[in-house]
Amino acid sequence: MNKKLVFVTFFAFSIVAASRVYADPHLPEKFDVSLTGLQFGWTIDQTVEFLKKRVEDRYGVLIRDTMDVRNRDQLRREAIAEAATIGTEIIKFDGSDTRWNVSEVKDEFRHGFGEEMLHVKEGATHLYFYYVDGALYKLQMTLPKDQQKEFLKAVVRAYGEPTITSEKGGFTADANETVRVWADTSISFSVTDHSERFQCFSFRWADARVDAIVKAKWPHEDADTINPLILESMEWASDPNSEEYGEDFDPVGDMLGVSPTPTPKPEKKPAKSGKAKPGKK
């Protein structure tokens, strides 16, 4: 494995570990208590194990509160069936599966950068867990558009008012999307309205630092359409040839404090003399 890639991955895990030392105000569990204990940095297998236990706990409460034996048996069967579906849909963004390119998650990945997604459906709710180099760094939850007003109130109760609000496409390429961002902590949180195109809205939690590192590796986007949470890591994109950065500038290495290996320059050969060689005219 490339040494630089190993260092980037190690750095990402270090950031994740540090972010759990204190109770970040934007932890998913502050909005949905059933996500208590979910940790960025987990593998897919660890996430699947957590989600199956989450189903078990949810049905356990229903079974406990149900007196009818037949209803209890039915709930147990439903719990087993739902748990069995978790981990069956894992998408590798390697260019082989492009149906997600035209979905509500289209802005959350790029093909060919070692990214994967675990998709879990819970009724009308969809959960998308994103991994880079095998480590969880982002969670997206989508819900039907008719529930948006109710859930936005719950979000404000959990996290307070948003840091930034963009009406109609300020942070994404889609001019019909409204984005609300809660920033300034190690875990970023945002809400995007996809109702005009995809009949839903989404919640997005991410390890802010790792998210920036991942997006800095993607093809450059128009600075006006980039989420402000990652602009700092991509300032160079507007003028990558600037003398301030130089031709060897590496945005990821710069964030990590790693000096790039200079590009070898061809040796200059002495200019040929205009004089003809002896014996030639």
PDB file of C-alpha atoms in Angstrom:
ATOM      1  CA  MET A   1       0.000   0.000   0.000  1.00  0.00           C
ATOM      2  CA  ASN A   2       1.166   3.511  -0.796  1.00  0.00           C
ATOM      3  CA  LYS A   3       2.939   4.989   2.249  1.00  0.00           C
ATOM      4  CA  LYS A   4       1.136   8.278   1.890  1.00  0.00           C
ATOM      5  CA  LEU A   5      -2.232   6.511   1.784  1.00  0.00           C
ATOM      6  CA  VAL A   6      -1.357   4.629   4.964  1.00  0.00           C
ATOM      7  CA  PHE A   7      -0.451   7.909   6.652  1.00  0.00           C
ATOM      8  CA  VAL A   8      -3.701   9.555   5.507  1.00  0.00           C
ATOM      9  CA  THR A   9      -5.731   6.615   6.824  1.00  0.00           C
ATOM     10  CA  PHE A  10      -3.858   6.653  10.138  1.00  0.00           C
ATOM     11  CA  PHE A  11      -4.421  10.388  10.433  1.00  0.00           C
ATOM     12  CA  ALA A  12      -8.135   9.912   9.751  1.00  0.00           C
ATOM     13  CA  PHE A  13      -8.409   7.337  12.540  1.00  0.00           C
ATOM     14  CA  SER A  14      -6.508   9.668  14.890  1.00  0.00           C
ATOM     15  CA  ILE A  15      -8.979  12.454  14.203  1.00  0.00           C
ATOM     16  CA  VAL A  16     -11.903  10.091  14.762  1.00  0.00           C
ATOM     17  CA  ALA A  17     -10.469   8.917  18.088  1.00  0.00           C
ATOM     18  CA  ALA A  18      -9.896  12.486  19.241  1.00  0.00           C
ATOM     19  CA  SER A  19     -13.434  13.518  18.324  1.00  0.00           C
ATOM     20  CA  ARG A  20     -14.882  10.910  20.720  1.00  0.00           C
ATOM     21  CA  VAL A  21     -12.928  12.217  23.733  1.00  0.00           C
ATOM     22  CA  TYR A  22     -15.602  14.801  24.401  1.00  0.00           C
ATOM     23  CA  ALA A  23     -19.329  14.900  23.647  1.00  0.00           C
ATOM     24  CA  ASP A  24     -19.510  16.666  20.299  1.00  0.00           C
ATOM     25  CA  PRO A  25     -22.706  18.752  20.119  1.00  0.00           C
ATOM     26  CA  HIS A  26     -23.530  17.280  16.703  1.00  0.00           C
ATOM     27  CA  LEU A  27     -23.345  13.572  17.522  1.00  0.00           C
ATOM     28  CA  PRO A  28     -26.120  11.606  15.729  1.00  0.00           C
ATOM     29  CA  GLU A  29     -27.324  10.213  19.063  1.00  0.00           C
ATOM     30  CA  LYS A  30     -28.345  13.709  20.182  1.00  0.00           C
ATOM     31  CA  PHE A  31     -31.008  13.603  17.464  1.00  0.00           C
ATOM     32  CA  ASP A  32     -31.774   9.862  17.417  1.00  0.00           C
ATOM     33  CA  VAL A  33     -31.071   8.077  20.690  1.00  0.00           C
ATOM     34  CA  SER A  34     -31.068   4.702  18.899  1.00  0.00           C
ATOM     35  CA  LEU A  35     -27.763   5.753  17.283  1.00  0.00           C
ATOM     36  CA  THR A  36     -26.063   6.058  20.676  1.00  0.00           C
ATOM     37  CA  GLY A  37     -22.612   4.487  20.483  1.00  0.00           C
ATOM     38  CA  LEU A  38     -22.193   4.703  16.712  1.00  0.00           C
ATOM     39  CA  GLN A  39     -18.576   5.657  16.016  1.00  0.00           C
ATOM     40  CA  PHE A  40     -16.840   7.055  12.981  1.00  0.00           C
ATOM     41  CA  GLY A  41     -13.817   4.915  12.146  1.00  0.00           C
ATOM     42  CA  TRP A  42     -15.720   1.628  12.358  1.00  0.00           C
ATOM     43  CA  THR A  43     -15.472  -1.041   9.668  1.00  0.00           C
ATOM     44  CA  ILE A  44     -18.547  -2.190   7.736  1.00  0.00           C
ATOM     45  CA  ASP A  45     -18.711  -5.354   9.868  1.00  0.00           C
ATOM     46  CA  GLN A  46     -18.721  -3.307  13.088  1.00  0.00           C
ATOM     47  CA  THR A  47     -21.477  -1.072  11.718  1.00  0.00           C
ATOM     48  CA  VAL A  48     -23.583  -4.061  10.665  1.00  0.00           C
ATOM     49  CA  GLU A  49     -23.201  -5.623  14.110  1.00  0.00           C
ATOM     50  CA  PHE A  50     -24.279  -2.344  15.735  1.00  0.00           C
ATOM     51  CA  LEU A  51     -27.313  -1.988  13.452  1.00  0.00           C
ATOM     52  CA  LYS A  52     -28.472  -5.559  14.072  1.00  0.00           C
ATOM     53  CA  LYS A  53     -28.259  -4.962  17.827  1.00  0.00           C
ATOM     54  CA  ARG A  54     -30.224  -1.741  17.280  1.00  0.00           C
ATOM     55  CA  VAL A  55     -33.027  -3.724  15.575  1.00  0.00           C
ATOM     56  CA  GLU A  56     -32.942  -6.271  18.386  1.00  0.00           C
ATOM     57  CA  ASP A  57     -33.277  -3.515  21.006  1.00  0.00           C
ATOM     58  CA  ARG A  58     -36.136  -1.787  19.162  1.00  0.00           C
ATOM     59  CA  TYR A  59     -38.158  -4.969  18.777  1.00  0.00           C
ATOM     60  CA  GLY A  60     -37.254  -6.022  22.302  1.00  0.00           C
ATOM     61  CA  VAL A  61     -39.199  -3.055  23.674  1.00  0.00           C
ATOM     62  CA  LEU A  62     -42.190  -3.849  21.456  1.00  0.00           C
ATOM     63  CA  ILE A  63     -42.162  -7.520  22.475  1.00  0.00           C
ATOM     64  CA  ARG A  64     -41.851  -6.629  26.146  1.00  0.00           C
ATOM     65  CA  ASP A  65     -44.865  -4.321  25.941  1.00  0.00           C
ATOM     66  CA  THR A  66     -47.033  -6.819  24.026  1.00  0.00           C
ATOM     67  CA  MET A  67     -49.149  -9.203  26.055  1.00  0.00           C
ATOM     68  CA  ASP A  68     -50.582 -11.262  23.185  1.00  0.00           C
ATOM     69  CA  VAL A  69     -48.426 -14.350  22.537  1.00  0.00           C
ATOM     70  CA  ARG A  70     -49.239 -14.452  18.817  1.00  0.00           C
ATOM     71  CA  ASN A  71     -48.301 -10.809  18.412  1.00  0.00           C
ATOM     72  CA  ARG A  72     -45.035 -11.460  20.221  1.00  0.00           C
ATOM     73  CA  ASP A  73     -44.202 -14.293  17.856  1.00  0.00           C
ATOM     74  CA  GLN A  74     -45.009 -12.086  14.894  1.00  0.00           C
ATOM     75  CA  LEU A  75     -42.728  -9.328  16.208  1.00  0.00           C
ATOM     76  CA  ARG A  76     -39.900 -11.818  16.715  1.00  0.00           C
ATOM     77  CA  ARG A  77     -40.243 -12.990  13.104  1.00  0.00           C
ATOM     78  CA  GLU A  78     -40.213  -9.383  11.889  1.00  0.00           C
ATOM     79  CA  ALA A  79     -37.114  -8.622  13.945  1.00  0.00           C
ATOM     80  CA  ILE A  80     -35.254 -11.629  12.504  1.00  0.00           C
ATOM     81  CA  ALA A  81     -36.296 -10.716   8.947  1.00  0.00           C
ATOM     82  CA  GLU A  82     -35.273  -7.053   9.292  1.00  0.00           C
ATOM     83  CA  ALA A  83     -31.918  -7.893  10.888  1.00  0.00           C
ATOM     84  CA  ALA A  84     -31.199 -10.357   8.078  1.00  0.00           C
ATOM     85  CA  THR A  85     -31.363  -7.573   5.473  1.00  0.00           C
ATOM     86  CA  ILE A  86     -28.684  -5.453   7.175  1.00  0.00           C
ATOM     87  CA  GLY A  87     -25.361  -5.741   5.396  1.00  0.00           C
ATOM     88  CA  THR A  88     -26.817  -7.166   2.193  1.00  0.00           C
ATOM     89  CA  GLU A  89     -26.453  -3.944   0.200  1.00  0.00           C
ATOM     90  CA  ILE A  90     -22.868  -2.701   0.111  1.00  0.00           C
ATOM     91  CA  ILE A  91     -21.914  -0.521  -2.841  1.00  0.00           C
ATOM     92  CA  LYS A  92     -18.331  -0.031  -3.995  1.00  0.00           C
ATOM     93  CA  PHE A  93     -17.917   3.239  -5.863  1.00  0.00           C
ATOM     94  CA  ASP A  94     -15.546   1.840  -8.451  1.00  0.00           C
ATOM     95  CA  GLY A  95     -17.569   2.772 -11.516  1.00  0.00           C
ATOM     96  CA  SER A  96     -19.364  -0.583 -11.806  1.00  0.00           C
ATOM     97  CA  ASP A  97     -22.662   0.581 -10.237  1.00  0.00           C
ATOM     98  CA  THR A  98     -23.758   3.991 -11.536  1.00  0.00           C
ATOM     99  CA  ARG A  99     -27.442   4.037 -10.547  1.00  0.00           C
ATOM    100  CA  TRP A 100     -26.549   6.079  -7.454  1.00  0.00           C
ATOM    101  CA  ASN A 101     -25.177   8.854  -9.698  1.00  0.00           C
ATOM    102  CA  VAL A 102     -28.742  10.077 -10.260  1.00  0.00           C
ATOM    103  CA  SER A 103     -30.084   9.661  -6.729  1.00  0.00           C
ATOM    104  CA  GLU A 104     -30.386  11.785  -3.608  1.00  0.00           C
ATOM    105  CA  VAL A 105     -26.860  10.644  -2.598  1.00  0.00           C
ATOM    106  CA  LYS A 106     -25.245  11.752  -5.887  1.00  0.00           C
ATOM    107  CA  ASP A 107     -23.183  14.516  -4.225  1.00  0.00           C
ATOM    108  CA  GLU A 108     -21.801  12.269  -1.463  1.00  0.00           C
ATOM    109  CA  PHE A 109     -19.241  10.201  -3.379  1.00  0.00           C
ATOM    110  CA  ARG A 110     -17.000   9.947  -6.418  1.00  0.00           C
ATOM    111  CA  HIS A 111     -16.004   6.778  -8.235  1.00  0.00           C
ATOM    112  CA  GLY A 112     -12.448   5.535  -8.069  1.00  0.00           C
ATOM    113  CA  PHE A 113     -11.369   6.931  -4.689  1.00  0.00           C
ATOM    114  CA  GLY A 114     -11.669   3.850  -2.454  1.00  0.00           C
ATOM    115  CA  GLU A 115     -15.152   4.753  -1.207  1.00  0.00           C
ATOM    116  CA  GLU A 116     -17.946   2.357  -0.228  1.00  0.00           C
ATOM    117  CA  MET A 117     -21.507   2.733   1.045  1.00  0.00           C
ATOM    118  CA  LEU A 118     -23.699   0.547   3.248  1.00  0.00           C
ATOM    119  CA  HIS A 119     -27.403   1.103   2.508  1.00  0.00           C
ATOM    120  CA  VAL A 120     -30.069   0.148   5.066  1.00  0.00           C
ATOM    121  CA  LYS A 121     -33.809   0.689   4.583  1.00  0.00           C
ATOM    122  CA  GLU A 122     -36.081   1.127   7.607  1.00  0.00           C
ATOM    123  CA  GLY A 123     -39.634   1.616   6.357  1.00  0.00           C
ATOM    124  CA  ALA A 124     -39.701   4.959   4.517  1.00  0.00           C
ATOM    125  CA  THR A 125     -36.339   5.953   6.030  1.00  0.00           C
ATOM    126  CA  HIS A 126     -33.019   5.200   4.338  1.00  0.00           C
ATOM    127  CA  LEU A 127     -29.644   5.119   6.079  1.00  0.00           C
ATOM    128  CA  TYR A 128     -26.429   5.486   4.082  1.00  0.00           C
ATOM    129  CA  PHE A 129     -23.104   4.800   5.805  1.00  0.00           C
ATOM    130  CA  TYR A 130     -20.022   5.979   3.896  1.00  0.00           C
ATOM    131  CA  TYR A 131     -16.534   4.498   4.199  1.00  0.00           C
ATOM    132  CA  VAL A 132     -13.156   5.479   2.842  1.00  0.00           C
ATOM    133  CA  ASP A 133     -10.316   2.946   2.991  1.00  0.00           C
ATOM    134  CA  GLY A 134     -12.683   0.766   5.022  1.00  0.00           C
ATOM    135  CA  ALA A 135     -13.411   3.339   7.767  1.00  0.00           C
ATOM    136  CA  LEU A 136     -16.816   4.919   8.452  1.00  0.00           C
ATOM    137  CA  TYR A 137     -16.663   8.708   8.238  1.00  0.00           C
ATOM    138  CA  LYS A 138     -20.144   9.848   7.209  1.00  0.00           C
ATOM    139  CA  LEU A 139     -23.824   8.991   7.799  1.00  0.00           C
ATOM    140  CA  GLN A 140     -26.736  10.208   5.705  1.00  0.00           C
ATOM    141  CA  MET A 141     -30.395   9.661   6.622  1.00  0.00           C
ATOM    142  CA  THR A 142     -33.200  10.404   4.157  1.00  0.00           C
ATOM    143  CA  LEU A 143     -36.883  10.763   5.017  1.00  0.00           C
ATOM    144  CA  PRO A 144     -40.072  11.494   3.024  1.00  0.00           C
ATOM    145  CA  LYS A 145     -40.570  15.196   2.226  1.00  0.00           C
ATOM    146  CA  ASP A 146     -43.917  15.405   4.039  1.00  0.00           C
ATOM    147  CA  GLN A 147     -42.112  14.849   7.364  1.00  0.00           C
ATOM    148  CA  GLN A 148     -39.598  17.649   6.847  1.00  0.00           C
ATOM    149  CA  LYS A 149     -41.236  20.388   8.935  1.00  0.00           C
ATOM    150  CA  GLU A 150     -41.692  18.068  11.918  1.00  0.00           C
ATOM    151  CA  PHE A 151     -38.114  16.776  11.796  1.00  0.00           C
ATOM    152  CA  LEU A 152     -36.574  20.220  11.295  1.00  0.00           C
ATOM    153  CA  LYS A 153     -38.153  21.280  14.575  1.00  0.00           C
ATOM    154  CA  ALA A 154     -36.615  18.217  16.241  1.00  0.00           C
ATOM    155  CA  VAL A 155     -33.217  19.071  14.716  1.00  0.00           C
ATOM    156  CA  VAL A 156     -33.318  22.620  16.113  1.00  0.00           C
ATOM    157  CA  ARG A 157     -34.213  21.223  19.533  1.00  0.00           C
ATOM    158  CA  ALA A 158     -31.229  18.875  19.331  1.00  0.00           C
ATOM    159  CA  TYR A 159     -28.599  21.159  17.765  1.00  0.00           C
ATOM    160  CA  GLY A 160     -29.909  24.710  17.930  1.00  0.00           C
ATOM    161  CA  GLU A 161     -30.231  27.021  14.928  1.00  0.00           C
ATOM    162  CA  PRO A 162     -28.050  26.324  11.843  1.00  0.00           C
ATOM    163  CA  THR A 163     -24.745  28.125  11.379  1.00  0.00           C
ATOM    164  CA  ILE A 164     -25.474  28.800   7.697  1.00  0.00           C
ATOM    165  CA  THR A 165     -28.569  28.464   5.527  1.00  0.00           C
ATOM    166  CA  SER A 166     -28.423  28.457   1.723  1.00  0.00           C
ATOM    167  CA  GLU A 167     -31.668  28.920  -0.151  1.00  0.00           C
ATOM    168  CA  LYS A 168     -31.905  27.133  -3.480  1.00  0.00           C
ATOM    169  CA  GLY A 169     -28.577  25.710  -4.467  1.00  0.00           C
ATOM    170  CA  GLY A 170     -25.953  27.784  -2.719  1.00  0.00           C
ATOM    171  CA  PHE A 171     -23.837  24.759  -1.700  1.00  0.00           C
ATOM    172  CA  THR A 172     -24.732  22.152  -4.314  1.00  0.00           C
ATOM    173  CA  ALA A 173     -25.005  21.969  -8.075  1.00  0.00           C
ATOM    174  CA  ASP A 174     -28.767  21.483  -7.801  1.00  0.00           C
ATOM    175  CA  ALA A 175     -30.504  24.874  -7.964  1.00  0.00           C
ATOM    176  CA  ASN A 176     -33.619  23.443  -6.288  1.00  0.00           C
ATOM    177  CA  GLU A 177     -31.927  22.344  -3.067  1.00  0.00           C
ATOM    178  CA  THR A 178     -31.971  24.261   0.192  1.00  0.00           C
ATOM    179  CA  VAL A 179     -29.143  23.410   2.592  1.00  0.00           C
ATOM    180  CA  ARG A 180     -28.845  24.156   6.303  1.00  0.00           C
ATOM    181  CA  VAL A 181     -25.421  23.634   7.895  1.00  0.00           C
ATOM    182  CA  TRP A 182     -24.372  23.227  11.525  1.00  0.00           C
ATOM    183  CA  ALA A 183     -20.589  23.715  11.538  1.00  0.00           C
ATOM    184  CA  ASP A 184     -17.632  24.643  13.758  1.00  0.00           C
ATOM    185  CA  THR A 185     -17.187  21.297  15.559  1.00  0.00           C
ATOM    186  CA  SER A 186     -15.362  18.055  14.790  1.00  0.00           C
ATOM    187  CA  ILE A 187     -18.625  16.524  13.527  1.00  0.00           C
ATOM    188  CA  SER A 188     -20.430  18.534  10.863  1.00  0.00           C
ATOM    189  CA  PHE A 189     -24.181  18.232  10.394  1.00  0.00           C
ATOM    190  CA  SER A 190     -26.398  19.470   7.576  1.00  0.00           C
ATOM    191  CA  VAL A 191     -29.938  19.133   6.263  1.00  0.00           C
ATOM    192  CA  THR A 192     -30.631  19.193   2.522  1.00  0.00           C
ATOM    193  CA  ASP A 193     -34.037  19.544   0.893  1.00  0.00           C
ATOM    194  CA  HIS A 194     -34.231  17.146  -2.082  1.00  0.00           C
ATOM    195  CA  SER A 195     -38.022  17.341  -2.291  1.00  0.00           C
ATOM    196  CA  GLU A 196     -38.323  18.821  -5.781  1.00  0.00           C
ATOM    197  CA  ARG A 197     -36.261  16.089  -7.464  1.00  0.00           C
ATOM    198  CA  PHE A 198     -36.264  13.100  -5.124  1.00  0.00           C
ATOM    199  CA  GLN A 199     -39.315  13.640  -2.873  1.00  0.00           C
ATOM    200  CA  CYS A 200     -37.226  13.508   0.284  1.00  0.00           C
ATOM    201  CA  PHE A 201     -34.877  15.439   2.522  1.00  0.00           C
ATOM    202  CA  SER A 202     -31.663  14.268   4.130  1.00  0.00           C
ATOM    203  CA  PHE A 203     -29.655  14.598   7.325  1.00  0.00           C
ATOM    204  CA  ARG A 204     -25.884  14.320   6.998  1.00  0.00           C
ATOM    205  CA  TRP A 205     -23.348  13.743   9.790  1.00  0.00           C
ATOM    206  CA  ALA A 206     -19.624  13.548   9.006  1.00  0.00           C
ATOM    207  CA  ASP A 207     -16.238  13.660  10.648  1.00  0.00           C
ATOM    208  CA  ALA A 208     -15.497  17.171   9.367  1.00  0.00           C
ATOM    209  CA  ARG A 209     -11.740  16.742   8.996  1.00  0.00           C
ATOM    210  CA  VAL A 210     -11.859  13.364   7.249  1.00  0.00           C
ATOM    211  CA  ASP A 211     -14.703  14.626   5.048  1.00  0.00           C
ATOM    212  CA  ALA A 212     -12.491  17.507   3.925  1.00  0.00           C
ATOM    213  CA  ILE A 213      -9.566  15.169   3.202  1.00  0.00           C
ATOM    214  CA  VAL A 214     -11.783  12.898   1.096  1.00  0.00           C
ATOM    215  CA  LYS A 215     -13.307  15.761  -0.899  1.00  0.00           C
ATOM    216  CA  ALA A 216      -9.922  17.369  -1.494  1.00  0.00           C
ATOM    217  CA  LYS A 217      -9.007  14.268  -3.519  1.00  0.00           C
ATOM    218  CA  TRP A 218     -12.075  14.547  -5.752  1.00  0.00           C
ATOM    219  CA  PRO A 219     -11.989  16.359  -9.120  1.00  0.00           C
ATOM    220  CA  HIS A 220     -12.186  20.091  -8.560  1.00  0.00           C
ATOM    221  CA  GLU A 221     -15.615  21.680  -8.391  1.00  0.00           C
ATOM    222  CA  ASP A 222     -16.747  25.236  -8.933  1.00  0.00           C
ATOM    223  CA  ALA A 223     -15.952  27.036  -5.674  1.00  0.00           C
ATOM    224  CA  ASP A 224     -19.464  28.525  -5.623  1.00  0.00           C
ATOM    225  CA  THR A 225     -21.028  25.062  -5.330  1.00  0.00           C
ATOM    226  CA  ILE A 226     -18.770  23.593  -2.649  1.00  0.00           C
ATOM    227  CA  ASN A 227     -20.027  23.099   0.877  1.00  0.00           C
ATOM    228  CA  PRO A 228     -18.316  25.817   2.974  1.00  0.00           C
ATOM    229  CA  LEU A 229     -17.173  23.172   5.456  1.00  0.00           C
ATOM    230  CA  ILE A 230     -14.532  21.998   2.973  1.00  0.00           C
ATOM    231  CA  LEU A 231     -13.578  25.252   1.224  1.00  0.00           C
ATOM    232  CA  GLU A 232     -10.595  25.742   3.517  1.00  0.00           C
ATOM    233  CA  SER A 233      -9.044  22.510   2.314  1.00  0.00           C
ATOM    234  CA  MET A 234      -9.634  23.374  -1.321  1.00  0.00           C
ATOM    235  CA  GLU A 235      -8.644  27.044  -1.599  1.00  0.00           C
ATOM    236  CA  TRP A 236      -5.961  26.015  -4.036  1.00  0.00           C
ATOM    237  CA  ALA A 237      -8.555  24.681  -6.501  1.00  0.00           C
ATOM    238  CA  SER A 238      -9.448  28.137  -7.843  1.00  0.00           C
ATOM    239  CA  ASP A 239      -5.846  28.668  -9.016  1.00  0.00           C
ATOM    240  CA  PRO A 240      -3.841  25.427  -8.761  1.00  0.00           C
ATOM    241  CA  ASN A 241      -1.013  26.927 -10.823  1.00  0.00           C
ATOM    242  CA  SER A 242      -0.495  29.896  -8.531  1.00  0.00           C
ATOM    243  CA  GLU A 243       3.139  30.568  -7.543  1.00  0.00           C
ATOM    244  CA  GLU A 244       1.918  30.511  -3.925  1.00  0.00           C
ATOM    245  CA  TYR A 245       1.359  26.761  -4.203  1.00  0.00           C
ATOM    246  CA  GLY A 246       3.787  25.639  -6.877  1.00  0.00           C
ATOM    247  CA  GLU A 247       3.411  22.761  -9.317  1.00  0.00           C
ATOM    248  CA  ASP A 248       4.140  20.114  -6.650  1.00  0.00           C
ATOM    249  CA  PHE A 249       1.481  21.330  -4.211  1.00  0.00           C
ATOM    250  CA  ASP A 250      -0.584  18.492  -2.727  1.00  0.00           C
ATOM    251  CA  PRO A 251      -3.703  19.691  -0.824  1.00  0.00           C
ATOM    252  CA  VAL A 252      -4.005  16.507   1.226  1.00  0.00           C
ATOM    253  CA  GLY A 253      -0.319  16.484   2.111  1.00  0.00           C
ATOM    254  CA  ASP A 254      -0.507  20.162   3.016  1.00  0.00           C
ATOM    255  CA  MET A 255      -3.372  19.467   5.461  1.00  0.00           C
ATOM    256  CA  LEU A 256      -1.337  16.692   7.035  1.00  0.00           C
ATOM    257  CA  GLY A 257       1.909  18.630   7.151  1.00  0.00           C
ATOM    258  CA  VAL A 258       3.603  16.267   4.701  1.00  0.00           C
ATOM    259  CA  SER A 259       6.041  17.772   2.210  1.00  0.00           C
ATOM    260  CA  PRO A 260       5.486  16.540  -1.356  1.00  0.00           C
ATOM    261  CA  THR A 261       8.213  14.845  -3.324  1.00  0.00           C
ATOM    262  CA  PRO A 262       9.407  17.369  -5.886  1.00  0.00           C
ATOM    263  CA  THR A 263       8.672  16.513  -9.502  1.00  0.00           C
ATOM    264  CA  PRO A 264      11.978  15.628 -11.236  1.00  0.00           C
ATOM    265  CA  LYS A 265      12.877  18.263 -13.784  1.00  0.00           C
ATOM    266  CA  PRO A 266      14.702  17.288 -16.992  1.00  0.00           C
ATOM    267  CA  GLU A 267      18.289  18.432 -17.179  1.00  0.00           C
ATOM    268  CA  LYS A 268      18.877  21.316 -19.525  1.00  0.00           C
ATOM    269  CA  LYS A 269      21.176  20.381 -22.390  1.00  0.00           C
ATOM    270  CA  PRO A 270      23.614  23.027 -23.667  1.00  0.00           C
ATOM    271  CA  ALA A 271      22.330  24.874 -26.707  1.00  0.00           C
ATOM    272  CA  LYS A 272      23.755  23.669 -30.011  1.00  0.00           C
ATOM    273  CA  SER A 273      26.286  25.925 -31.623  1.00  0.00           C
ATOM    274  CA  GLY A 274      25.374  27.443 -34.949  1.00  0.00           C
ATOM    275  CA  LYS A 275      28.800  26.545 -36.369  1.00  0.00           C
ATOM    276  CA  ALA A 276      28.939  23.694 -38.862  1.00  0.00           C
ATOM    277  CA  LYS A 277      31.082  20.663 -38.072  1.00  0.00           C
ATOM    278  CA  PRO A 278      34.376  20.322 -39.993  1.00  0.00           C
ATOM    279  CA  GLY A 279      33.922  18.817 -43.444  1.00  0.00           C
ATOM    280  CA  LYS A 280      30.308  19.982 -43.704  1.00  0.00           C
ATOM    281  CA  LYS A 281      29.002  23.065 -45.421  1.00  0.00           C
TER     282      LYS A 281
END
